[in-house]
XYZ file of C-alpha atoms in Angstrom:
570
model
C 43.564 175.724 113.037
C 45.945 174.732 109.761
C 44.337 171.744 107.898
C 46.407 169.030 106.762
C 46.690 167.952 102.904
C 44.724 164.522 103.729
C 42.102 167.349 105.055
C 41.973 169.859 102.394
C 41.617 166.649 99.675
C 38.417 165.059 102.098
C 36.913 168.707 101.878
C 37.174 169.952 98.453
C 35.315 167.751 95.499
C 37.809 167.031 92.365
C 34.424 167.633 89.981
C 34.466 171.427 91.430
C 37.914 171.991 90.404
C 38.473 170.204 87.008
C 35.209 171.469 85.804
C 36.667 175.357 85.929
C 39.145 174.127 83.474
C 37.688 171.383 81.592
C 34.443 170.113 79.843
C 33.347 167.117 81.389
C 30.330 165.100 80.826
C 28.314 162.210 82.468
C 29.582 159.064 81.370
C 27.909 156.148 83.938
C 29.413 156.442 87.074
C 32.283 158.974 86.219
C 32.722 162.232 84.152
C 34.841 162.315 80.423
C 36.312 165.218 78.819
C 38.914 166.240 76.634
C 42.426 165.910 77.998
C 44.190 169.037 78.896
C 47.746 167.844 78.905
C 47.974 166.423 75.392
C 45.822 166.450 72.064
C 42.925 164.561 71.565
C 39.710 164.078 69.551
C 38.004 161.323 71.499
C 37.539 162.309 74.800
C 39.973 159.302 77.087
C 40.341 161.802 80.531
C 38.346 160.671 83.254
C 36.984 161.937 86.459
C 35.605 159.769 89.686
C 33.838 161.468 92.275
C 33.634 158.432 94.205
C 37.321 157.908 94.104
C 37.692 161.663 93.521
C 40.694 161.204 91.176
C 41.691 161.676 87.649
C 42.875 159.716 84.961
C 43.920 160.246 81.131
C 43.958 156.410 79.387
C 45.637 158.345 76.579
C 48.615 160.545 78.143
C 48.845 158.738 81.589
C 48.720 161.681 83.420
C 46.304 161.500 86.758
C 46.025 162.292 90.409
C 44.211 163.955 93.275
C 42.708 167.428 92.905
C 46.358 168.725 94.364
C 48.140 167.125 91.676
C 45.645 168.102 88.459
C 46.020 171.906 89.647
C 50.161 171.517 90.158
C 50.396 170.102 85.993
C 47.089 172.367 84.868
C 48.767 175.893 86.667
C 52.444 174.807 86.150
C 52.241 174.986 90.024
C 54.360 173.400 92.900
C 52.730 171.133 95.291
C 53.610 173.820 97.856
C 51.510 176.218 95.317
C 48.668 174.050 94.242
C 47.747 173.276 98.371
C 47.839 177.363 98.730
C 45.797 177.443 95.358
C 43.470 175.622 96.743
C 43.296 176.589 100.022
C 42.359 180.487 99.320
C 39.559 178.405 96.478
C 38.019 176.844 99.380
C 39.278 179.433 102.120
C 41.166 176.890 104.289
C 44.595 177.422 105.985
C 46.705 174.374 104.783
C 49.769 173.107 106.952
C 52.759 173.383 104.319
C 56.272 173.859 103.619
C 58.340 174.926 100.926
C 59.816 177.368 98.679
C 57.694 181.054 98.147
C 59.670 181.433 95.142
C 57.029 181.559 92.701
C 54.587 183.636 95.656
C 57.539 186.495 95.431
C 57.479 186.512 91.683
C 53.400 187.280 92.123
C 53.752 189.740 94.960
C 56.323 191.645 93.074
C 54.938 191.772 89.788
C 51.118 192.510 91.611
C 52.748 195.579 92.635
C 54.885 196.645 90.038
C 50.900 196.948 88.717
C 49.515 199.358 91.267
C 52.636 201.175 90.601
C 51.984 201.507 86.952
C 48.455 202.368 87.233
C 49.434 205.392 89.823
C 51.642 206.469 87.526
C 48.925 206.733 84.545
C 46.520 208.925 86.997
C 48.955 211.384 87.257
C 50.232 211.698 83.498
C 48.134 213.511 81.994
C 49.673 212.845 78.389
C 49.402 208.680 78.516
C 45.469 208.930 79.897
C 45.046 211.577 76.422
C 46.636 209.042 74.352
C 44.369 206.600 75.349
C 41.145 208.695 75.147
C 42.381 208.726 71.679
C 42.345 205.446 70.992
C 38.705 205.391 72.416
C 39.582 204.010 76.188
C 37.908 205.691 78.166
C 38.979 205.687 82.425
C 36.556 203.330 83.375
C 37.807 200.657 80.850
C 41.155 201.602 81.794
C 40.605 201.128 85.503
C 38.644 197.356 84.117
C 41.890 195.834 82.273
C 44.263 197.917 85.160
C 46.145 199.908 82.285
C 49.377 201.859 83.558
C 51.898 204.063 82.482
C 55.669 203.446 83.584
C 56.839 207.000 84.489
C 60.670 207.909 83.723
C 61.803 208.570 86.652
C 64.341 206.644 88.630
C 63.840 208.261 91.787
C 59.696 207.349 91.775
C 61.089 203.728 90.633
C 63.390 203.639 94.085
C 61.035 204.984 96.660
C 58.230 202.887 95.037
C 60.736 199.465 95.918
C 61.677 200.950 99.079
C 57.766 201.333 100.292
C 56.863 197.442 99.121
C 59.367 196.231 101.783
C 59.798 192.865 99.074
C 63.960 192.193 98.153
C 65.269 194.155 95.091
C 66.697 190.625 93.950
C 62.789 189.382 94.056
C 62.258 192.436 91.326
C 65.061 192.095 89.243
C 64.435 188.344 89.132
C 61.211 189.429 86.852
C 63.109 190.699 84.428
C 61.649 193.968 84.521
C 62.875 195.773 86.971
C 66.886 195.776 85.510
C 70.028 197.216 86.756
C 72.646 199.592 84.872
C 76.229 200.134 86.314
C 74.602 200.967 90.338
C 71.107 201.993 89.687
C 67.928 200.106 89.052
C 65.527 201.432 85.784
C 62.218 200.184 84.656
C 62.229 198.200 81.046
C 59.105 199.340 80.155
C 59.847 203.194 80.987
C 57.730 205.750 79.453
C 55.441 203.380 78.058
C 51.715 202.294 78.474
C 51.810 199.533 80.537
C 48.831 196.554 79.848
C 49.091 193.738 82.859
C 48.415 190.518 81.968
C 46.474 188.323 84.352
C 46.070 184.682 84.210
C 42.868 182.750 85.367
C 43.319 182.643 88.843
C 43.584 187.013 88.561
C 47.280 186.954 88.737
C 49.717 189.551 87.133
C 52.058 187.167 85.274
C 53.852 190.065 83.331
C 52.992 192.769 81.322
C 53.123 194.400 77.875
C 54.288 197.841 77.002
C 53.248 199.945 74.287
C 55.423 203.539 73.272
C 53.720 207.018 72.984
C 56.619 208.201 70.386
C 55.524 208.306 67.209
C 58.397 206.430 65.340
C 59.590 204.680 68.558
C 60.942 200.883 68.374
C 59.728 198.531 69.140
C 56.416 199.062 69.156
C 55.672 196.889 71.465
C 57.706 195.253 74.101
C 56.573 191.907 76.253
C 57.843 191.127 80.099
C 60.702 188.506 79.495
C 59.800 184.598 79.980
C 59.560 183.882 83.614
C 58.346 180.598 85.863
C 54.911 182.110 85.700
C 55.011 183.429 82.401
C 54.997 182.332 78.952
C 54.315 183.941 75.734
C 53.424 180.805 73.778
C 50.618 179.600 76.840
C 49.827 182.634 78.205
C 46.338 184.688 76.750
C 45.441 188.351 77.238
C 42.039 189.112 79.306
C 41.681 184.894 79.429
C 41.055 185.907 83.340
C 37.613 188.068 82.680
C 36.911 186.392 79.255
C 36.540 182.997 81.023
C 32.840 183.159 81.913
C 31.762 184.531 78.791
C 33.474 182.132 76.587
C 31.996 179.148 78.936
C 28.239 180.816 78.769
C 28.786 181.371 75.012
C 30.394 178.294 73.700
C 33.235 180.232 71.751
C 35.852 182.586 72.283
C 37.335 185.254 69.452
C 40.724 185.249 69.263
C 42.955 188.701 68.179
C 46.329 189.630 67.993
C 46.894 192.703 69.506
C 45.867 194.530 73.335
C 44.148 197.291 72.385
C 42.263 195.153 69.727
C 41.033 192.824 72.360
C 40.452 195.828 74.198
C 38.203 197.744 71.657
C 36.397 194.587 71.179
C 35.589 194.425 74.405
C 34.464 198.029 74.737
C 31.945 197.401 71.652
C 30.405 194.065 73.905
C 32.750 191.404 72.207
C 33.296 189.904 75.447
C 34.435 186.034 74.626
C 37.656 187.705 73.166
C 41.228 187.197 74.321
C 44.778 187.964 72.315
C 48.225 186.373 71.629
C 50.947 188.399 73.069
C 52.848 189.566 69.919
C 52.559 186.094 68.326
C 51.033 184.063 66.005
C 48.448 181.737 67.676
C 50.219 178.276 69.203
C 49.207 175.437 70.198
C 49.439 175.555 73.557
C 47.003 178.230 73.601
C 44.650 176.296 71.451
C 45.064 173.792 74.016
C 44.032 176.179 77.097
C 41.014 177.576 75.039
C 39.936 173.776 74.258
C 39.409 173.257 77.922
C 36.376 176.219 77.606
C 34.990 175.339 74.249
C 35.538 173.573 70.802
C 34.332 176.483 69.207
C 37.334 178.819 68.227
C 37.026 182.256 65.934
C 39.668 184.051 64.519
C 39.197 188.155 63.717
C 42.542 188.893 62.385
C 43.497 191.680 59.690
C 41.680 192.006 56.277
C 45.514 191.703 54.327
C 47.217 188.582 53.251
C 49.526 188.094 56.007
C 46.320 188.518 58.562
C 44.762 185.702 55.974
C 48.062 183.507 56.011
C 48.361 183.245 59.695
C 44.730 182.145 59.581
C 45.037 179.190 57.289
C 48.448 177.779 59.050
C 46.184 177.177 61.720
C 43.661 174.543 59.736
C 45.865 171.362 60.044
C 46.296 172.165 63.913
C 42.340 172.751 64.349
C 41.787 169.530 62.333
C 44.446 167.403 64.673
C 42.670 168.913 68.150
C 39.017 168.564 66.900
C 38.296 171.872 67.369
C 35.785 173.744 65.201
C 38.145 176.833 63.356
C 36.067 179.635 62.209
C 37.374 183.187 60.531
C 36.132 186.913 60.380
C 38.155 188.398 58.083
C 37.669 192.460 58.653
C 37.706 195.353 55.275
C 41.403 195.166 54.236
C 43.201 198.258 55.633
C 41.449 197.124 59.195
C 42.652 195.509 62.316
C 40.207 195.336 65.114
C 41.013 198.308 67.054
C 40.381 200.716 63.734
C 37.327 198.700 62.802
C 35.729 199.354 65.774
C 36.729 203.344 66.030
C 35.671 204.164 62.360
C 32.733 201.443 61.964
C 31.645 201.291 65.415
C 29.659 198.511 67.703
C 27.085 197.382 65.707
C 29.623 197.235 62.218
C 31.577 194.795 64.583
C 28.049 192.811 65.341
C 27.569 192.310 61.683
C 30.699 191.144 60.317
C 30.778 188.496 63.253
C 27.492 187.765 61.575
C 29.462 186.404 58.180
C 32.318 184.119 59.966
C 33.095 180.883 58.134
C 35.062 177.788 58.730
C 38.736 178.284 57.806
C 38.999 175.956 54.835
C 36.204 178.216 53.548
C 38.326 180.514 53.191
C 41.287 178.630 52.481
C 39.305 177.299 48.956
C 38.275 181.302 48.287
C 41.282 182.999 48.704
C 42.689 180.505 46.063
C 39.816 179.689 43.736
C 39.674 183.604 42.562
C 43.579 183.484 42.296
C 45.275 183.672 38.295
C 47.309 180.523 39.336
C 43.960 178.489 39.358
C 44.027 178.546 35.801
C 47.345 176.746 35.236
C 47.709 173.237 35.638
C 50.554 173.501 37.955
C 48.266 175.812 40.015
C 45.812 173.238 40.325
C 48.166 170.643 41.198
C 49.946 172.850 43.885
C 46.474 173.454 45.425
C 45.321 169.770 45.527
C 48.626 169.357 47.565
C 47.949 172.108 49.754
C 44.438 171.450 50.493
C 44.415 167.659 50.456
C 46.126 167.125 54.229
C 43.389 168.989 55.692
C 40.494 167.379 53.445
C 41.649 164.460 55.116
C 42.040 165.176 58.884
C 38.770 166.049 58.943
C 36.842 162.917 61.254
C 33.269 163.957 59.630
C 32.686 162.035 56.963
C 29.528 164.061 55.154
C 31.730 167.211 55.951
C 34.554 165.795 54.445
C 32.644 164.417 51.210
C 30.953 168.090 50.360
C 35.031 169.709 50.911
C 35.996 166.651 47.740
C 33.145 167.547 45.713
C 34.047 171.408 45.736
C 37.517 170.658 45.329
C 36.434 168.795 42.484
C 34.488 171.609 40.713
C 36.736 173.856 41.305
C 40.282 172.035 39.911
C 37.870 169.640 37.425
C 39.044 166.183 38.725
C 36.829 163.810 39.466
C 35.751 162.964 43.213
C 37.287 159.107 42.760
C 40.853 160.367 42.703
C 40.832 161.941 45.685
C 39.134 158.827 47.735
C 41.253 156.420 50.241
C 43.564 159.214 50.816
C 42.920 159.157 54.445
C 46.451 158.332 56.697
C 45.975 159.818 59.923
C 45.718 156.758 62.976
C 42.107 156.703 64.156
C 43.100 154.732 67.265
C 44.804 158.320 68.452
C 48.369 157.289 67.910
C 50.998 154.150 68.951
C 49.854 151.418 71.208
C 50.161 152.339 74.822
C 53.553 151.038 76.842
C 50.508 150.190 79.679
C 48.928 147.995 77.798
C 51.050 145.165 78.821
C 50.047 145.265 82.921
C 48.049 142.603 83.381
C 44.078 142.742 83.955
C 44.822 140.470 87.120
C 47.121 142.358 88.689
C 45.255 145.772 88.091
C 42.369 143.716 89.167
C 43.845 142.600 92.489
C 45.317 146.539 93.577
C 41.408 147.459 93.005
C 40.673 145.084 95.357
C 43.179 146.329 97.898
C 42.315 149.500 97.308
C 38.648 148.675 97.799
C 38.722 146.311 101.058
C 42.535 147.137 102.592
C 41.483 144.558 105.102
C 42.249 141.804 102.875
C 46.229 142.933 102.479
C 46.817 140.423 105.895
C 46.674 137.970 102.961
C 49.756 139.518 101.963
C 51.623 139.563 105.658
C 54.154 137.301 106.766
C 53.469 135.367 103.321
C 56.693 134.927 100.727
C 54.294 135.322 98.079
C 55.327 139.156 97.513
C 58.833 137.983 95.543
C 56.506 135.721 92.962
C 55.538 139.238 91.852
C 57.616 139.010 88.319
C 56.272 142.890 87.654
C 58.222 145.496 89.155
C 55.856 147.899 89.351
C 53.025 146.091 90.800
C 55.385 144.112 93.373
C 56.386 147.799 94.532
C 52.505 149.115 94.795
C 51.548 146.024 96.841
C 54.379 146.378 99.314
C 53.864 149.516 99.767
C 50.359 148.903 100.356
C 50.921 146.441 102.462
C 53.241 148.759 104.647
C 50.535 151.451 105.388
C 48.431 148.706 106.250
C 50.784 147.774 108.980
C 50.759 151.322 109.850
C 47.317 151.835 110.170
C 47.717 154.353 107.545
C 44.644 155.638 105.209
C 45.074 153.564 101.485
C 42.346 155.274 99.892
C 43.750 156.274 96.360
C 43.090 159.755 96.363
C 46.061 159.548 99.347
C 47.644 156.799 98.789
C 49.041 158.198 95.878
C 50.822 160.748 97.484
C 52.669 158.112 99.211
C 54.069 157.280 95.300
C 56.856 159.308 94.690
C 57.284 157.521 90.555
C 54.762 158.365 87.910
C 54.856 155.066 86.505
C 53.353 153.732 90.005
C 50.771 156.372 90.248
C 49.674 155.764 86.703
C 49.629 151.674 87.880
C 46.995 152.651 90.887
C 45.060 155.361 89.430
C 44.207 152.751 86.034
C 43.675 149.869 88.423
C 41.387 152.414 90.398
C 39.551 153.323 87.110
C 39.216 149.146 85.322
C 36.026 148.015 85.359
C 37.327 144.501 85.894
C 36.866 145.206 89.787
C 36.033 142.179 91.482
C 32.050 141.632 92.123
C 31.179 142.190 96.087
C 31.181 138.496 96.468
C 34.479 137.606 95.784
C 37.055 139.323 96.357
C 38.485 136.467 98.606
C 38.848 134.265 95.582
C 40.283 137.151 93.556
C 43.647 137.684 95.695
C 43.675 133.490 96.868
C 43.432 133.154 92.849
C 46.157 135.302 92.193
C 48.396 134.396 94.994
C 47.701 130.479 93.141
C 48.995 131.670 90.060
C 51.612 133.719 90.739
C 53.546 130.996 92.893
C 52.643 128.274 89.823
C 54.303 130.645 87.837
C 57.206 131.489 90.150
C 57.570 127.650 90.686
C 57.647 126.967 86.728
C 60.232 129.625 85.615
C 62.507 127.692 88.461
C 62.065 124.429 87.450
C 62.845 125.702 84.143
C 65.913 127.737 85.193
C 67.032 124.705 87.149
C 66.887 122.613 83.869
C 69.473 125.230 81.757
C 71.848 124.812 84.915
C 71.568 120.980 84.715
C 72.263 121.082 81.276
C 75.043 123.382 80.818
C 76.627 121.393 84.172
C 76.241 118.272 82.388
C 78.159 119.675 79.347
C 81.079 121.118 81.344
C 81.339 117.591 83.715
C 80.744 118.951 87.090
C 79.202 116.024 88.863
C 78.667 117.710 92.331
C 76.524 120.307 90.402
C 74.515 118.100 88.725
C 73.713 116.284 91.726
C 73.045 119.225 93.583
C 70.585 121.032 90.479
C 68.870 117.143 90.906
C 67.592 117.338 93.899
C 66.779 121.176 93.990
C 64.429 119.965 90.283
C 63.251 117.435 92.499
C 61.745 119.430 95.250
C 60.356 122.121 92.687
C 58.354 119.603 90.862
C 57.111 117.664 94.265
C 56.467 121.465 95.414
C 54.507 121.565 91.833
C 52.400 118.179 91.773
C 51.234 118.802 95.474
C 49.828 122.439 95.045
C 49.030 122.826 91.502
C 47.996 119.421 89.962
């Protein structure tokens, strides 16, 4: 039997699935961790098991365990219930678009087709015995070879029974004048899986000597992204969780002769330089990030662009620069395992380097040298929240340009309260007080029935929430918040409930009786006033213009407001 959504939430525990992709800690009641949609330093995303819901106080996002796995995974809310379903191996009641299911199915088998095709040419599986793979690593990271044959490509589509159209929507399976060809022909093909043991595309890497490109990555899809996605993320996971840091690399087979030499908290960019949104995805499994990029200057560049982002996200940027003339892959051939052991031995913070690879430079000499490297260096002296740490980085810039520490105090800009005020600031404690008390005992909503005191509401927002509440009380509908925010179909509402669900401002278990009867008191005194004052422009302006009939009329209506006034709130 199929469960239903308001099952699967009661039977799987929102701790369980955050925690795969986020730190959290103990914080009272509740767990805190760094937010995963936006950049932080001070941890503001929090977790309830009792309410088993999320909520960010600094981006706003929240939800159910559905919705944190539909904005973590980029995922439908078709998608996220089947996610979750094979997690917990239920059968979920849904309907929807398999759009996105196609694109997996397809692309899953486009990678048993590739790795067929490498058992049976002999020429790719020499190539790669070369480069030190050897067939049992090969058969670990599910390494293929796209054969050149049109013919193999049909029969292959034929046998999978799945819609040309759902191929050729990936991008790489293409069509030229009638027939259908493989973009990544006669290459090495290297899937790339995503956490959840996906294929999400693929990279291909020639066999010709001079062929170009080099390299060639599976175009940008709905499940795939250069600039998010992260080679061998989806069997580096555990390692970088049980050691605390990951290694990041730029290249496949880098990652992959890491890996082969027991680096296993390693994963790579996909032909580019590292981004933020991968920094972002990393942060989730540990602050601790390493870069092992080439021993030359551009390998040393791309390295020190990435202090000021480090800095902003909190995260603690480390380098292993390898022997010039080395990328990872040769390092590992010619020096071997325990060469590779060693120099991960000497890695350093980033601005360590940063203040080396300049201090031995001619330019240091000059004064315009100096002056161009106090600008440089400065921005990311000050981003840095440690205080001692950032005191010993002044002193050495000191000694090393020969101007005293006191010129480069107060220099600190960056906003320590995380950025502008929030536009949620301005919802009332009251009224986030009384939906936690709706939320909490949905028996006391009668208060609410048959009662005008729903239009006193001034705020939008909250006047929706409550009449919406109201209305699944009258249907005998289920207003916990982990489902009653399903029932919300704007963010701002859900953002409304889920920081009213989160305030500690809750009414005590005595009172909240007086809480709603309170706020049903003031909102009417201040429904009442704004009329009486209302009534008082109309008088005026119909006491300029003459209109006698009007002025009576706005008399009389004043009068009852402010009999209405002295009998209920004086």
């Amino acid at each position: 039997m199929k469960a239903s959504v308001d099952e699967l939430l009661q039977r799987v525990n929102i701790i369980d699935v955050i925690s795969q992709h986020v730190k959290l800690r103990k914080a009272g009641k509740d767990y805190m961790g760094l937010c995963p949609f936006h950049k932080e330093k001070t941890p503001s995303f929090t977790v309830s098991v009792e309410k088993q819901i999320f909520y960010c106080f600094g981006c706003r996002e929240g939800g159910n365990a559905i919705n944190f796995i539909m904005k973590y995974e980029n995922l439908t809310f078709v998608e996220a219930l089947e996610h979750l379903g094979r997690q917990y191996g239920i059968e979920v009641e849904r309907k929807g678009d398999r759009r996105k299911a196609g694109h997996y199915d397809a692309l899953g088998k486009l990678c048993e087709y590739y790795q067929k095709g490498l058992k049976r040419t002999g020429f790719a599986l020499e190539y790669l015995a070369r480069r030190g793979i050897s067939r049992q690593i090969a058969d670990e990271f599910r390494l293929g070879y796209s054969e050149r044959s049109r013919s193999a490509l049909k029969a292959f589509l034929k046998a999978t029974e799945i819609p040309a159209d759902v191929f050729l929507s990936t991008g790489i399976v293409r069509m030229k004048e009638t027939e259908l060809y493989d973009m990544f022909g006669g290459r090495i093909v290297i899937p790339i899986i995503d956490v959840n043991k996906r294929v999400i595309g693929f990279g291909g890497r020639t066999l010709e000597k001079d062929g170009i490109p080099k390299y060639v990555n599976s175009p940008e899809s709905s499940v795939f992204s250069k600039r998010t996605s992260l080679f061998g993320i989806d069997r580096a996971k555990r390692h970088i969780t049980d050691h605390d840091e990951v290694f990041i690399v730029e290249g496949y087979f880098d990652l992959i002769a890491l890996y082969g030499a027991g680096l296993t908290n390693v994963v790579s960019t996909l032909g580019t330089s590292v981004t933020e949104g991968q920094i972002m995805k990393l942060r989730n499994y540990t602050e601790n990030i390493t870069l092992m990029l080439d021993g030359d200057e551009a390998g040393i560049k791309s390295a020190l662009r990435l202090i000021g982002l480090f800095a902003e996200m909190d995260v603690n940027g480390n380098m292993v620069v390898l022997p010039e003339g080395h990328d990872p892959d040769s390092f590992v051939r010619e020096k071997g395992a325990a060469a590779v052991a060693d120099v991960v031995k000497g890695k350093r913070p980033i601005l360590d380097f940063y203040f080396d690879h300049y201090a031995g430079r001619e330019k240091m000499t000059t004064l315009q040298g100096k002056q161009a490297f106090i600008r440089q260096v400065m921005p990311h002296i000050d981003a840095i929240r440690d205080k001692v740490k950032r005191r010993l980085y002044v002193k050495r810039l000191s000694e090393l340009t020969g101007v005293e520490e006191e010129h480069f105090a107060g220099t600190r800009t960056y906003d320590v309260t995380g950025g502008a005020p929030r536009a949620d600031a301005a919802k009332g404690v009251i009224e986030r007080k009384v939906i936690n008390v709706c939320m909490a005992r949905p028996e006391l909503l009668e208060f609410f029935q048959g009662k005008e005191v729903l239009r006193y509401i001034r705020d939008d927002d909250v006047r929706e929430v409550i009449t919406r509440m109201v209305t699944c009380f009258e249907q005998g509908k289920n207003i916990d918040v982990k489902n009653f925010i399903e029932t919300l179909d704007k963010e701002d509402l859900k953002g409304l409930v889920l920081k009213a669900a989160f305030d500690e401002a809750g009414a005590g278990p005595d009172e909240p009786e007086k809480v709603l009867l309170d706020y049903f008191r003031h909102i009417e005194r201040q429904f009442f006033r704004e009329k009486s004052k209302k009534i008082t422009e109309k008088l005026a302006e119909a006491e300029r213009s003459g209109d006698a009939a009007a002025v009576t009329e706005l008399l009389e209506q004043k009068r009852q407001v402010l009999t209405h006034i002295k009998n209920n709130f004086l």
